[in-house]
Tab-separated table of C-alpha atoms in Angstrom:
chain	number	residue	atom	x	y	z
A	1	GLY	CA	-131.402	-57.331	-69.683
A	2	GLU	CA	-134.646	-58.393	-71.289
A	3	LEU	CA	-137.464	-56.396	-72.817
A	4	TYR	CA	-140.178	-57.688	-70.472
A	5	LEU	CA	-143.683	-56.479	-71.275
A	6	GLU	CA	-145.568	-55.888	-68.004
A	7	PHE	CA	-148.798	-56.900	-69.696
A	8	HIS	CA	-150.319	-59.765	-71.722
A	9	ARG	CA	-148.730	-62.470	-69.543
A	10	GLY	CA	-151.600	-64.807	-70.350
A	11	THR	CA	-150.315	-65.189	-73.896
A	12	TYR	CA	-147.614	-67.577	-72.605
A	13	THR	CA	-150.381	-70.118	-71.930
A	14	SER	CA	-153.598	-69.385	-73.856
A	15	GLN	CA	-154.559	-71.873	-76.600
A	16	ALA	CA	-152.330	-74.782	-75.542
A	17	ARG	CA	-153.036	-76.829	-78.693
A	18	THR	CA	-151.757	-74.016	-80.906
A	19	LYS	CA	-148.616	-73.751	-78.813
A	20	GLN	CA	-148.105	-77.506	-78.790
A	21	GLY	CA	-148.515	-77.633	-82.564
A	22	ASN	CA	-145.864	-74.946	-82.937
A	23	ARG	CA	-143.403	-76.705	-80.623
A	24	CYS	CA	-143.964	-80.069	-82.295
A	25	CYS	CA	-143.530	-78.724	-85.816
A	26	GLU	CA	-140.413	-76.750	-84.906
A	27	HIS	CA	-138.722	-79.980	-83.840
A	28	LEU	CA	-140.131	-82.037	-86.697
A	29	LEU	CA	-138.659	-79.496	-89.111
A	30	ARG	CA	-135.293	-79.891	-87.432
A	31	GLU	CA	-135.551	-83.665	-87.915
A	32	ALA	CA	-136.801	-83.388	-91.491
A	33	GLU	CA	-133.956	-81.085	-92.531
A	34	LEU	CA	-131.321	-83.251	-90.860
A	35	TRP	CA	-132.388	-86.574	-92.378
A	36	ALA	CA	-133.058	-85.010	-95.790
A	37	ALA	CA	-129.590	-83.433	-95.749
A	38	ALA	CA	-128.028	-86.765	-94.780
A	39	ALA	CA	-129.851	-88.536	-97.608
A	40	ALA	CA	-128.831	-85.878	-100.123
A	41	VAL	CA	-125.167	-85.775	-99.092
A	42	ARG	CA	-124.933	-89.555	-99.329
A	43	GLY	CA	-126.677	-89.681	-102.682
A	44	ALA	CA	-129.696	-91.582	-101.388
A	45	ALA	CA	-132.448	-89.074	-102.254
A	46	PRO	CA	-132.862	-85.532	-103.600
A	47	TYR	CA	-133.318	-82.745	-101.067
A	48	PRO	CA	-137.011	-81.681	-100.777
A	49	TYR	CA	-136.469	-77.925	-101.050
A	50	GLU	CA	-140.029	-76.984	-101.963
A	51	GLN	CA	-141.689	-79.123	-99.312
A	52	LEU	CA	-139.448	-77.806	-96.531
A	53	GLN	CA	-139.841	-74.204	-97.650
A	54	ALA	CA	-143.629	-74.549	-97.656
A	55	ALA	CA	-143.542	-76.162	-94.203
A	56	TRP	CA	-141.391	-73.370	-92.766
A	57	ARG	CA	-143.684	-70.730	-94.229
A	58	THR	CA	-146.686	-72.313	-92.535
A	59	VAL	CA	-144.949	-72.517	-89.145
A	60	LEU	CA	-143.626	-68.970	-89.366
A	61	LEU	CA	-146.982	-67.595	-90.500
A	62	GLN	CA	-148.648	-69.145	-87.476
A	63	GLN	CA	-146.091	-67.610	-85.109
A	64	PHE	CA	-147.601	-64.257	-86.044
A	65	HIS	CA	-149.495	-62.142	-83.522
A	66	ASP	CA	-152.229	-63.107	-82.505
A	67	ILE	CA	-151.983	-66.779	-83.521
A	68	LEU	CA	-149.172	-68.251	-81.427
A	69	PRO	CA	-149.986	-65.946	-78.460
A	70	GLY	CA	-153.436	-67.572	-78.331
A	71	SER	CA	-155.407	-64.352	-78.626
A	72	SER	CA	-157.124	-64.843	-81.997
A	73	ILE	CA	-160.771	-65.598	-82.641
A	74	ALA	CA	-161.908	-69.219	-82.528
A	75	TRP	CA	-161.819	-69.787	-86.303
A	76	VAL	CA	-158.149	-68.845	-86.493
A	77	HIS	CA	-157.112	-71.375	-83.855
A	78	ARG	CA	-159.174	-74.166	-85.373
A	79	GLU	CA	-157.460	-73.446	-88.716
A	80	ALA	CA	-154.039	-73.297	-87.060
A	81	GLU	CA	-154.592	-76.629	-85.316
A	82	ARG	CA	-155.639	-78.243	-88.598
A	83	SER	CA	-152.549	-76.842	-90.301
A	84	TYR	CA	-150.271	-78.191	-87.560
A	85	ARG	CA	-151.836	-81.665	-87.794
A	86	ARG	CA	-151.473	-81.719	-91.570
A	87	LEU	CA	-147.927	-80.413	-91.384
A	88	ALA	CA	-146.896	-82.908	-88.698
A	89	ALA	CA	-148.191	-85.785	-90.814
A	90	GLU	CA	-146.345	-84.512	-93.888
A	91	LEU	CA	-143.092	-84.000	-91.967
A	92	ASN	CA	-143.271	-87.430	-90.367
A	93	ARG	CA	-143.758	-89.004	-93.783
A	94	GLY	CA	-140.801	-87.038	-95.121
A	95	ILE	CA	-138.588	-88.067	-92.208
A	96	GLU	CA	-139.438	-91.730	-92.718
A	97	ALA	CA	-138.821	-91.443	-96.466
A	98	SER	CA	-135.339	-90.011	-95.845
A	99	LEU	CA	-134.486	-92.737	-93.333
A	100	TYR	CA	-135.702	-95.519	-95.629
A	101	ALA	CA	-133.641	-93.997	-98.450
A	102	LEU	CA	-130.564	-93.980	-96.206
A	103	LEU	CA	-131.004	-97.467	-94.718
A	104	GLY	CA	-132.923	-99.357	-97.393
A	105	ARG	CA	-135.946	-101.538	-96.774
A	106	GLY	CA	-135.649	-104.869	-95.005
A	107	GLY	CA	-136.572	-106.699	-91.849
A	108	GLY	CA	-134.646	-104.711	-89.261
A	109	SER	CA	-135.423	-101.870	-86.867
A	110	VAL	CA	-133.429	-98.836	-85.805
A	111	LEU	CA	-133.648	-96.027	-83.293
A	112	ALA	CA	-132.769	-92.742	-84.959
A	113	ASN	CA	-131.527	-89.760	-82.961
A	114	ALA	CA	-131.918	-86.265	-84.427
A	115	GLY	CA	-130.909	-84.556	-81.180
A	116	PRO	CA	-127.539	-82.924	-80.448
A	117	TYR	CA	-126.670	-85.377	-77.644
A	118	ALA	CA	-126.314	-89.153	-77.461
A	119	HIS	CA	-129.471	-90.752	-76.115
A	120	GLY	CA	-130.149	-94.333	-74.987
A	121	GLY	CA	-126.888	-95.515	-76.508
A	122	VAL	CA	-127.626	-93.876	-79.870
A	123	PRO	CA	-125.113	-91.241	-81.082
A	124	ALA	CA	-126.309	-87.766	-81.939
A	125	LEU	CA	-127.000	-85.786	-85.094
A	126	GLY	CA	-127.939	-88.038	-87.922
A	127	ALA	CA	-127.113	-91.393	-86.387
A	128	ALA	CA	-129.109	-94.586	-86.058
A	129	ALA	CA	-128.460	-97.728	-84.059
A	130	ALA	CA	-129.992	-101.173	-84.080
A	131	GLY	CA	-133.309	-101.226	-82.246
A	132	GLY	CA	-134.468	-103.872	-79.826
A	133	GLY	CA	-137.930	-104.892	-78.776
A	134	SER	CA	-138.823	-101.538	-77.265
A	135	ASP	CA	-137.959	-97.868	-77.423
A	136	ASP	CA	-135.862	-98.367	-74.304
A	137	ALA	CA	-133.210	-100.292	-76.184
A	138	GLY	CA	-129.822	-99.148	-74.929
A	139	SER	CA	-131.018	-98.438	-71.398
A	140	VAL	CA	-129.306	-100.187	-68.528
A	141	PRO	CA	-131.707	-102.368	-66.494
A	142	GLY	CA	-132.225	-101.287	-62.929
A	143	ALA	CA	-135.535	-99.495	-62.308
A	144	GLY	CA	-137.849	-100.853	-59.646
A	145	ILE	CA	-140.988	-100.103	-57.709
A	146	ALA	CA	-142.104	-101.162	-54.255
A	147	ALA	CA	-145.036	-100.503	-51.944
A	148	ALA	CA	-144.213	-98.164	-49.059
A	149	GLY	CA	-146.902	-97.548	-46.459
A	150	ASP	CA	-149.809	-95.968	-48.306
A	151	GLY	CA	-147.653	-95.111	-51.348
A	152	TRP	CA	-144.878	-96.366	-53.592
A	153	VAL	CA	-141.147	-95.979	-54.036
A	154	LEU	CA	-139.708	-95.774	-57.560
A	155	SER	CA	-135.961	-96.318	-57.627
A	156	ASN	CA	-132.971	-96.758	-59.897
A	157	SER	CA	-129.222	-96.391	-59.403
A	158	ARG	CA	-129.462	-92.589	-59.321
A	159	LEU	CA	-132.750	-91.598	-57.717
A	160	GLN	CA	-135.279	-92.785	-55.180
A	161	VAL	CA	-138.733	-91.223	-55.648
A	162	ARG	CA	-141.490	-91.645	-53.055
A	163	VAL	CA	-145.092	-91.172	-54.207
A	164	ASP	CA	-147.627	-90.835	-51.390
A	165	GLY	CA	-151.124	-92.278	-51.150
A	166	HIS	CA	-152.561	-89.240	-52.987
A	167	GLY	CA	-150.243	-89.676	-55.949
A	168	LEU	CA	-148.111	-86.670	-54.986
A	169	VAL	CA	-144.317	-86.710	-54.907
A	170	ALA	CA	-143.181	-86.665	-51.284
A	171	SER	CA	-139.467	-87.243	-51.888
A	172	ILE	CA	-136.853	-87.258	-54.622
A	173	LEU	CA	-133.565	-88.472	-53.152
A	174	VAL	CA	-130.265	-88.313	-55.051
A	175	ARG	CA	-128.585	-91.589	-54.141
A	176	ALA	CA	-124.992	-90.532	-54.756
A	177	THR	CA	-125.111	-87.615	-52.305
A	178	GLY	CA	-128.156	-88.280	-50.120
A	179	ARG	CA	-129.525	-84.888	-51.137
A	180	GLU	CA	-133.310	-84.531	-50.818
A	181	LEU	CA	-135.057	-82.460	-53.469
A	182	ILE	CA	-138.470	-81.898	-51.840
A	183	PRO	CA	-138.693	-79.706	-48.696
A	184	ALA	CA	-139.798	-81.542	-45.554
A	185	GLY	CA	-143.572	-81.848	-45.364
A	186	ARG	CA	-144.130	-80.467	-48.875
A	187	ARG	CA	-145.425	-82.255	-51.941
A	188	ALA	CA	-144.405	-81.862	-55.579
A	189	ASN	CA	-146.253	-82.614	-58.812
A	190	VAL	CA	-149.259	-80.780	-57.385
A	191	LEU	CA	-151.925	-79.590	-59.806
A	192	GLN	CA	-153.255	-76.214	-58.696
A	193	LEU	CA	-156.463	-74.582	-59.916
A	194	PHE	CA	-157.033	-70.800	-59.786
A	195	ARG	CA	-159.794	-68.398	-60.708
A	196	ASP	CA	-158.551	-66.485	-63.751
A	197	LEU	CA	-160.486	-63.258	-64.204
A	198	PRO	CA	-158.184	-60.572	-65.609
A	199	ASN	CA	-159.422	-57.007	-65.426
A	200	GLN	CA	-159.397	-56.781	-69.200
A	201	TRP	CA	-158.419	-58.724	-72.333
A	202	ASP	CA	-159.191	-62.285	-71.219
A	203	ALA	CA	-156.927	-64.293	-73.539
A	204	TRP	CA	-154.113	-61.747	-73.348
A	205	ASN	CA	-153.754	-61.027	-69.669
A	206	LEU	CA	-152.959	-62.863	-66.462
A	207	ASP	CA	-153.313	-60.572	-63.455
A	208	SER	CA	-151.403	-61.098	-60.227
A	209	HIS	CA	-154.574	-61.377	-58.166
A	210	TYR	CA	-155.196	-64.868	-59.625
A	211	ALA	CA	-152.877	-66.235	-56.907
A	212	ALA	CA	-155.324	-65.321	-54.129
A	213	SER	CA	-157.802	-68.032	-55.112
A	214	GLY	CA	-155.802	-71.218	-55.538
A	215	THR	CA	-156.960	-74.766	-54.779
A	216	GLU	CA	-154.596	-77.733	-54.697
A	217	LEU	CA	-155.977	-80.870	-56.365
A	218	ARG	CA	-154.736	-83.449	-53.867
A	219	ALA	CA	-157.534	-86.013	-53.847
A	220	ALA	CA	-156.978	-88.990	-56.158
A	221	ASP	CA	-159.707	-91.095	-57.739
A	222	ALA	CA	-157.364	-93.995	-58.429
A	223	ILE	CA	-153.657	-94.879	-58.250
A	224	GLU	CA	-152.192	-97.887	-60.010
A	225	VAL	CA	-148.826	-99.346	-60.928
A	226	VAL	CA	-148.587	-99.522	-64.724
A	227	ALA	CA	-144.944	-100.595	-65.217
A	228	ALA	CA	-142.552	-102.482	-62.979
A	229	GLY	CA	-140.047	-103.934	-65.427
A	230	PRO	CA	-136.277	-103.532	-65.466
A	231	ALA	CA	-136.375	-100.658	-67.971
A	232	ALA	CA	-138.791	-98.365	-66.118
A	233	ALA	CA	-141.170	-98.067	-63.174
A	234	SER	CA	-144.430	-96.129	-63.538
A	235	VAL	CA	-147.404	-95.103	-61.414
A	236	ARG	CA	-150.642	-93.675	-62.857
A	237	VAL	CA	-152.763	-91.225	-60.853
A	238	SER	CA	-156.301	-90.160	-61.823
A	239	ARG	CA	-158.047	-87.066	-60.460
A	240	SER	CA	-161.332	-85.317	-61.186
A	241	PHE	CA	-162.215	-81.697	-60.477
A	242	GLY	CA	-165.131	-79.552	-61.569
A	243	ALA	CA	-166.158	-80.823	-64.996
A	244	SER	CA	-162.604	-81.956	-65.793
A	245	ARG	CA	-160.308	-84.916	-65.285
A	246	ALA	CA	-156.520	-85.297	-65.111
A	247	VAL	CA	-154.487	-88.500	-65.453
A	248	GLN	CA	-150.788	-88.358	-64.638
A	249	THR	CA	-148.208	-91.075	-65.261
A	250	LEU	CA	-145.003	-90.774	-63.238
A	251	THR	CA	-142.088	-92.743	-64.699
A	252	LEU	CA	-138.539	-93.363	-63.530
A	253	ALA	CA	-136.441	-95.030	-66.236
A	254	ALA	CA	-133.348	-97.112	-65.572
A	255	GLU	CA	-130.191	-95.026	-65.142
A	256	SER	CA	-132.142	-91.782	-65.477
A	257	GLN	CA	-131.574	-88.832	-63.183
A	258	ALA	CA	-134.966	-87.383	-64.105
A	259	LEU	CA	-138.533	-88.163	-63.094
A	260	GLU	CA	-140.765	-88.017	-66.178
A	261	ILE	CA	-144.396	-86.899	-65.779
A	262	GLU	CA	-147.066	-87.199	-68.430
A	263	THR	CA	-150.148	-85.116	-67.628
A	264	ARG	CA	-153.309	-85.765	-69.662
A	265	VAL	CA	-156.124	-83.326	-68.997
A	266	ASP	CA	-159.695	-83.449	-70.267
A	267	TRP	CA	-160.355	-79.755	-69.660
A	268	HIS	CA	-163.857	-78.300	-69.349
A	269	GLU	CA	-163.348	-75.375	-66.977
A	270	ARG	CA	-164.179	-71.738	-67.644
A	271	GLN	CA	-162.038	-68.771	-66.603
A	272	LYS	CA	-159.678	-70.989	-64.652
A	273	LEU	CA	-155.902	-71.457	-64.668
A	274	LEU	CA	-154.205	-74.827	-64.128
A	275	LYS	CA	-150.633	-74.942	-62.871
A	276	LEU	CA	-148.252	-77.790	-61.993
A	277	ALA	CA	-146.200	-77.001	-58.875
A	278	PHE	CA	-142.794	-78.206	-57.683
A	279	PRO	CA	-141.518	-76.944	-54.318
A	280	LEU	CA	-137.751	-77.522	-54.286
A	281	ASP	CA	-135.324	-77.569	-51.385
A	282	VAL	CA	-132.976	-75.203	-53.192
A	283	LEU	CA	-132.111	-71.759	-51.844
A	284	ALA	CA	-131.789	-70.007	-55.198
A	285	ASP	CA	-131.543	-66.258	-55.707
A	286	ARG	CA	-132.139	-66.489	-59.459
A	287	ALA	CA	-133.537	-68.873	-62.058
A	288	ALA	CA	-132.363	-69.617	-65.572
A	289	SER	CA	-134.954	-69.874	-68.347
A	290	GLU	CA	-134.169	-71.098	-71.828
A	291	ILE	CA	-134.628	-68.530	-74.594
A	292	GLN	CA	-133.698	-68.718	-78.270
A	293	PHE	CA	-130.089	-69.966	-78.510
A	294	GLY	CA	-129.280	-69.536	-74.834
A	295	HIS	CA	-130.828	-68.696	-71.483
A	296	ILE	CA	-131.557	-65.697	-69.297
A	297	TYR	CA	-131.327	-65.305	-65.525
A	298	ARG	CA	-134.120	-63.672	-63.545
A	299	PRO	CA	-134.318	-63.041	-59.778
A	300	VAL	CA	-136.710	-65.264	-57.820
A	301	HIS	CA	-137.530	-62.547	-55.282
A	302	ALA	CA	-139.790	-59.495	-55.557
A	303	ASN	CA	-137.564	-56.845	-54.003
A	304	THR	CA	-138.208	-54.191	-56.659
A	305	SER	CA	-141.198	-53.198	-58.736
A	306	TRP	CA	-139.515	-54.738	-61.785
A	307	ASP	CA	-139.013	-58.043	-59.944
A	308	ALA	CA	-142.584	-58.032	-58.652
A	309	ALA	CA	-143.917	-57.431	-62.174
A	310	ARG	CA	-142.289	-60.659	-63.383
A	311	PHE	CA	-144.777	-62.863	-61.549
A	312	GLU	CA	-145.228	-64.864	-64.766
A	313	THR	CA	-142.326	-65.362	-67.162
A	314	PRO	CA	-141.763	-67.167	-70.470
A	315	ALA	CA	-139.319	-70.017	-71.033
A	316	GLN	CA	-138.708	-72.347	-73.936
A	317	ARG	CA	-137.851	-75.997	-73.161
A	318	TRP	CA	-136.493	-75.739	-69.626
A	319	VAL	CA	-135.953	-73.749	-66.445
A	320	HIS	CA	-133.197	-74.279	-63.879
A	321	VAL	CA	-132.762	-73.272	-60.242
A	322	GLY	CA	-129.696	-74.002	-58.176
A	323	GLU	CA	-127.311	-73.177	-55.392
A	324	PRO	CA	-123.551	-73.860	-55.359
A	325	GLY	CA	-123.035	-77.567	-55.987
A	326	PHE	CA	-126.655	-78.538	-56.617
A	327	GLY	CA	-129.409	-77.658	-59.044
A	328	VAL	CA	-132.682	-78.831	-60.546
A	329	ALA	CA	-133.854	-78.607	-64.164
A	330	ILE	CA	-137.539	-78.812	-65.075
A	331	ALA	CA	-138.137	-79.325	-68.791
A	332	ASN	CA	-141.345	-79.369	-70.830
A	333	ASN	CA	-142.620	-80.203	-74.295
A	334	THR	CA	-145.351	-77.544	-74.512
A	335	ALA	CA	-145.525	-75.122	-71.575
A	336	TYR	CA	-144.139	-71.623	-71.977
A	337	GLY	CA	-145.583	-69.790	-68.963
A	338	HIS	CA	-143.792	-70.251	-65.609
A	339	ASP	CA	-143.613	-68.627	-62.227
A	340	ILE	CA	-140.534	-69.198	-60.093
A	341	ARG	CA	-140.394	-67.657	-56.626
A	342	ARG	CA	-138.620	-67.902	-53.308
A	343	VAL	CA	-141.193	-69.021	-50.741
A	344	ALA	CA	-140.454	-67.920	-47.204
A	345	GLY	CA	-142.162	-70.869	-45.532
A	346	ALA	CA	-144.660	-70.498	-42.697
A	347	ALA	CA	-143.833	-68.777	-39.447
A	348	ALA	CA	-143.788	-70.733	-36.205
A	349	GLY	CA	-147.239	-71.244	-34.768
A	350	GLU	CA	-148.964	-71.359	-38.173
A	351	GLY	CA	-149.032	-75.145	-38.244
A	352	ALA	CA	-146.261	-75.479	-40.793
A	353	VAL	CA	-144.221	-78.654	-40.741
A	354	ASP	CA	-141.139	-76.756	-41.854
A	355	ALA	CA	-140.668	-72.983	-41.826
A	356	ALA	CA	-137.479	-73.030	-43.911
A	357	PRO	CA	-137.573	-71.082	-47.182
A	358	PHE	CA	-137.550	-72.937	-50.493
A	359	THR	CA	-137.855	-72.277	-54.218
A	360	GLN	CA	-141.094	-73.056	-56.024
A	361	VAL	CA	-141.298	-73.703	-59.773
A	362	ARG	CA	-144.724	-73.815	-61.410
A	363	GLN	CA	-145.626	-74.534	-65.014
A	364	SER	CA	-148.786	-72.910	-66.380
A	365	LEU	CA	-150.586	-75.648	-68.310
A	366	LEU	CA	-154.044	-74.393	-69.251
A	367	ARG	CA	-156.296	-71.367	-69.197
A	368	ALA	CA	-159.969	-70.975	-70.166
A	369	PRO	CA	-160.617	-67.375	-71.242
A	370	ARG	CA	-164.031	-66.496	-72.702
A	371	TYR	CA	-162.836	-63.809	-75.142
A	372	PRO	CA	-162.161	-63.797	-78.054
A	373	ASP	CA	-162.659	-67.606	-78.231
A	374	PRO	CA	-165.411	-68.807	-75.860
A	375	GLU	CA	-164.295	-72.434	-76.319
A	376	SER	CA	-160.617	-71.774	-75.700
A	377	ASP	CA	-158.674	-74.924	-74.706
A	378	GLN	CA	-161.750	-77.051	-74.098
A	379	GLY	CA	-161.043	-80.755	-74.546
A	380	ALA	CA	-158.063	-83.111	-74.333
A	381	HIS	CA	-154.426	-82.084	-73.807
A	382	THR	CA	-151.174	-83.904	-73.047
A	383	PHE	CA	-148.131	-82.341	-71.380
A	384	LEU	CA	-144.710	-83.859	-70.694
A	385	THR	CA	-142.546	-82.665	-67.801
A	386	SER	CA	-139.087	-83.849	-66.777
A	387	VAL	CA	-137.605	-83.109	-63.334
A	388	ALA	CA	-133.826	-83.642	-63.380
A	389	ALA	CA	-132.266	-83.737	-59.917
A	390	GLY	CA	-128.675	-82.692	-59.326
A	391	ALA	CA	-128.614	-80.955	-62.694
A	392	ASP	CA	-126.419	-78.086	-63.817
A	393	ILE	CA	-127.092	-75.835	-66.809
A	394	ALA	CA	-125.462	-78.351	-69.149
A	395	GLU	CA	-127.839	-81.081	-67.981
A	396	ALA	CA	-130.791	-78.692	-68.289
A	397	VAL	CA	-129.907	-78.153	-71.953
A	398	ARG	CA	-129.596	-81.915	-72.547
A	399	THR	CA	-132.883	-82.631	-70.751
A	400	GLY	CA	-134.753	-80.078	-72.848
A	401	TYR	CA	-133.509	-81.560	-76.105
A	402	ARG	CA	-134.160	-85.163	-75.057
A	403	LEU	CA	-137.739	-84.429	-74.062
A	404	ASN	CA	-138.506	-82.582	-77.298
A	405	LEU	CA	-136.479	-84.784	-79.675
A	406	PRO	CA	-137.077	-88.363	-78.509
A	407	LEU	CA	-135.593	-91.342	-80.313
A	408	ARG	CA	-137.520	-92.269	-83.447
A	409	ARG	CA	-138.118	-95.967	-84.059
A	410	ILE	CA	-138.137	-97.047	-87.710
A	411	ASP	CA	-139.123	-100.619	-88.592
A	412	GLY	CA	-138.649	-102.492	-91.857
A	413	VAL	CA	-135.161	-101.233	-92.734
A	414	ALA	CA	-132.184	-103.125	-94.156
A	415	GLY	CA	-129.362	-101.151	-92.526
A	416	GLN	CA	-128.641	-101.290	-88.811
A	417	GLN	CA	-126.078	-98.509	-88.421
A	418	LEU	CA	-125.723	-95.000	-89.787
A	419	GLU	CA	-122.717	-92.776	-89.234
A	420	PRO	CA	-123.569	-89.388	-87.707
A	421	LEU	CA	-123.633	-86.616	-90.277
A	422	PHE	CA	-121.766	-84.366	-87.808
A	423	SER	CA	-120.253	-84.773	-84.363
A	424	VAL	CA	-118.991	-82.182	-81.893
A	425	ASP	CA	-116.461	-82.831	-79.114
A	426	ASN	CA	-117.734	-80.130	-76.735
A	427	PRO	CA	-121.310	-80.361	-75.358
A	428	ALA	CA	-121.406	-76.582	-74.910
A	429	ALA	CA	-121.362	-76.162	-78.705
A	430	VAL	CA	-124.824	-77.297	-79.758
A	431	ILE	CA	-125.676	-77.957	-83.386
A	432	GLU	CA	-129.206	-76.634	-83.728
A	433	SER	CA	-129.829	-77.211	-87.431
A	434	VAL	CA	-128.390	-79.075	-90.412
A	435	LYS	CA	-129.793	-78.363	-93.872
A	436	LEU	CA	-128.818	-77.750	-97.474
A	437	ALA	CA	-128.126	-74.177	-98.523
A	438	GLU	CA	-131.060	-72.046	-99.635
A	439	ASP	CA	-129.354	-71.210	-102.953
A	440	ARG	CA	-129.711	-74.925	-103.831
A	441	GLY	CA	-126.048	-75.241	-104.692
A	442	GLY	CA	-125.709	-78.445	-102.663
A	443	ASP	CA	-123.645	-77.056	-99.767
A	444	VAL	CA	-124.490	-78.260	-96.255
A	445	VAL	CA	-125.316	-75.510	-93.753
A	446	VAL	CA	-124.745	-76.127	-90.051
A	447	ARG	CA	-125.960	-73.677	-87.412
A	448	LEU	CA	-124.651	-74.002	-83.865
A	449	TYR	CA	-124.516	-71.926	-80.704
A	450	GLU	CA	-122.739	-71.809	-77.368
A	451	ALA	CA	-125.365	-73.048	-74.898
A	452	HIS	CA	-123.777	-72.912	-71.426
A	453	GLY	CA	-123.031	-69.195	-71.166
A	454	GLY	CA	-119.228	-69.436	-71.388
A	455	ARG	CA	-116.513	-69.583	-74.006
A	456	ALA	CA	-116.206	-72.856	-75.870
A	457	ALA	CA	-113.764	-74.330	-78.354
A	458	ALA	CA	-115.120	-77.289	-80.281
A	459	ARG	CA	-114.087	-79.530	-83.134
A	460	ILE	CA	-116.853	-80.287	-85.631
A	461	THR	CA	-116.281	-83.513	-87.524
A	462	ALA	CA	-118.233	-84.210	-90.695
A	463	GLY	CA	-119.352	-87.700	-91.670
A	464	PHE	CA	-118.504	-86.949	-95.307
A	465	ASP	CA	-115.617	-85.473	-97.302
A	466	TYR	CA	-115.828	-81.771	-97.970
A	467	ALA	CA	-113.775	-79.457	-100.115
A	468	ARG	CA	-114.075	-76.356	-97.939
A	469	VAL	CA	-115.922	-74.824	-95.002
A	470	LEU	CA	-116.884	-71.162	-94.783
A	471	ALA	CA	-118.442	-68.974	-92.107
A	472	THR	CA	-121.684	-67.252	-93.077
A	473	ASP	CA	-124.314	-65.017	-91.574
A	474	LEU	CA	-127.895	-66.167	-90.953
A	475	LEU	CA	-128.743	-65.505	-94.597
A	476	GLU	CA	-125.926	-67.876	-95.611
A	477	ARG	CA	-123.745	-65.092	-97.030
A	478	THR	CA	-119.997	-65.595	-96.556
A	479	VAL	CA	-118.433	-63.481	-93.788
A	480	GLY	CA	-114.993	-63.174	-92.279
A	481	ALA	CA	-114.674	-65.074	-89.007
A	482	GLY	CA	-111.615	-65.276	-86.781
A	483	TRP	CA	-113.440	-67.895	-84.711
A	484	LEU	CA	-113.287	-70.543	-87.466
A	485	GLY	CA	-110.273	-72.754	-88.112
A	486	GLN	CA	-109.738	-76.038	-89.937
A	487	GLU	CA	-107.831	-79.151	-88.924
A	488	GLY	CA	-107.685	-82.189	-91.156
A	489	PRO	CA	-109.836	-83.218	-94.118
A	490	ARG	CA	-113.060	-83.761	-92.171
A	491	SER	CA	-112.943	-81.420	-89.183
A	492	ALA	CA	-113.171	-77.732	-88.419
A	493	VAL	CA	-112.594	-75.919	-85.126
A	494	VAL	CA	-114.775	-73.116	-83.792
A	495	ARG	CA	-114.017	-70.860	-80.835
A	496	LEU	CA	-117.258	-69.380	-79.574
A	497	LYS	CA	-118.026	-66.614	-77.107
A	498	PRO	CA	-120.903	-66.982	-74.613
A	499	PHE	CA	-124.199	-67.634	-76.467
A	500	GLN	CA	-122.535	-66.926	-79.823
A	501	LEU	CA	-124.585	-68.085	-82.796
A	502	ALA	CA	-122.473	-69.392	-85.682
A	503	THR	CA	-123.328	-70.675	-89.151
A	504	LEU	CA	-120.983	-72.823	-91.254
A	505	ARG	CA	-121.256	-73.838	-94.879
A	506	PHE	CA	-119.637	-77.114	-96.019
A	507	ARG	CA	-119.011	-77.866	-99.696
A	508	PRO	CA	-119.217	-81.680	-100.142
A	509	GLY	CA	-116.540	-83.313	-102.275
A	510	PRO	CA	-112.803	-84.035	-102.283
A	511	GLU	CA	-110.476	-81.441	-100.769
């Protein structure tokens, strides 16, 4: 099981800009290492060892207690935010330099994919494909939007999403099965505001009594259609509350099985908590939350004192709830704090439209503690959320990566295609990082893990000739490994146990 601290639950959410900077830079470092390794292996540019080492040291320093938890004094977080902005700019410049070195300069455009899964027609892991006139190149046309009573219907070949006159999601229908995602009479994508007055340690703690004071922000100032083309349909909803304002854009892209929600908040509340709620017509007894290199299951009931204590839990890029044959994945690009509970529904006679139980997933977006930073989280924030209907764990993993590693458009290049540096034939074996070895000997290090919670055999194919491949530990020291085999001049086979983390070291050159 997990080592769950029954205290300091507010640290999953406090100081959202610090947390967003960390998440952004983690993924930019993944991209920077991948493209730099590709450029080095193909002789296009030297590997920037010093720059990447300095960047990692900054990110790791700022993961220290109390920085990433959001419980430092104001000066620390202002410094951390400045460091993240500087680092993001440097990493983006480095990524572009590697791609220009690989493709050459010219008049073309490409979409580059650093993620472990194909996306929008672009192969994974160090591949680029010719770009069109928009970032949706590769999508299949077929998204639409239509007025429906006092709301709108967004539809594509997979989903039909009904947005009511308040800008709330009244229905998400899976076309292939007719399965409805939202319980009858309920609404999803609901912003909820709570008083947040922990008994002690403002920035650290979130006490369970916050839930007794919630207000749902249902009134909309304005609702407008902002996209109705073949690639995507979008509706924008504006709300104001207290001294703050929230603008949400709900988008359904062609051929997508996920509703994408961008939430921009100009936050000026004090000692409040903002959550984003999704009631789901799924009778789950447990929820999966992504952790480092895998996921953990937690019960969604409160039958024991241990269960009741987990009223707020951490997750990385996604959470998943399901029942046999059907599930829902909710991914994010910033949020770490979640609460996932079975809701019994209202008893007859209480005015409920439907008394059936359902599962509720809520993301914690923002807090506003007074101590130790009186200006904590004040100002502008942007959050991305993806709700994938009919998703299993495998789709949850893919959704999390796609949201956090979007396609990168590069203009002014000569080349139009780039062979992937590595490919894997089993989606359960996820390549998490590609880099050159720390000893600067020129070997390519690949770290992968089993992501679905089962055993997985996978063939890893390199986009370059290599003389040998060795198994190593996390410090890149050679170890014996019965799980590694080799087939052919450019491929190796790994046989992984559930959630196994494996590191391989490839020596470029002729066999």
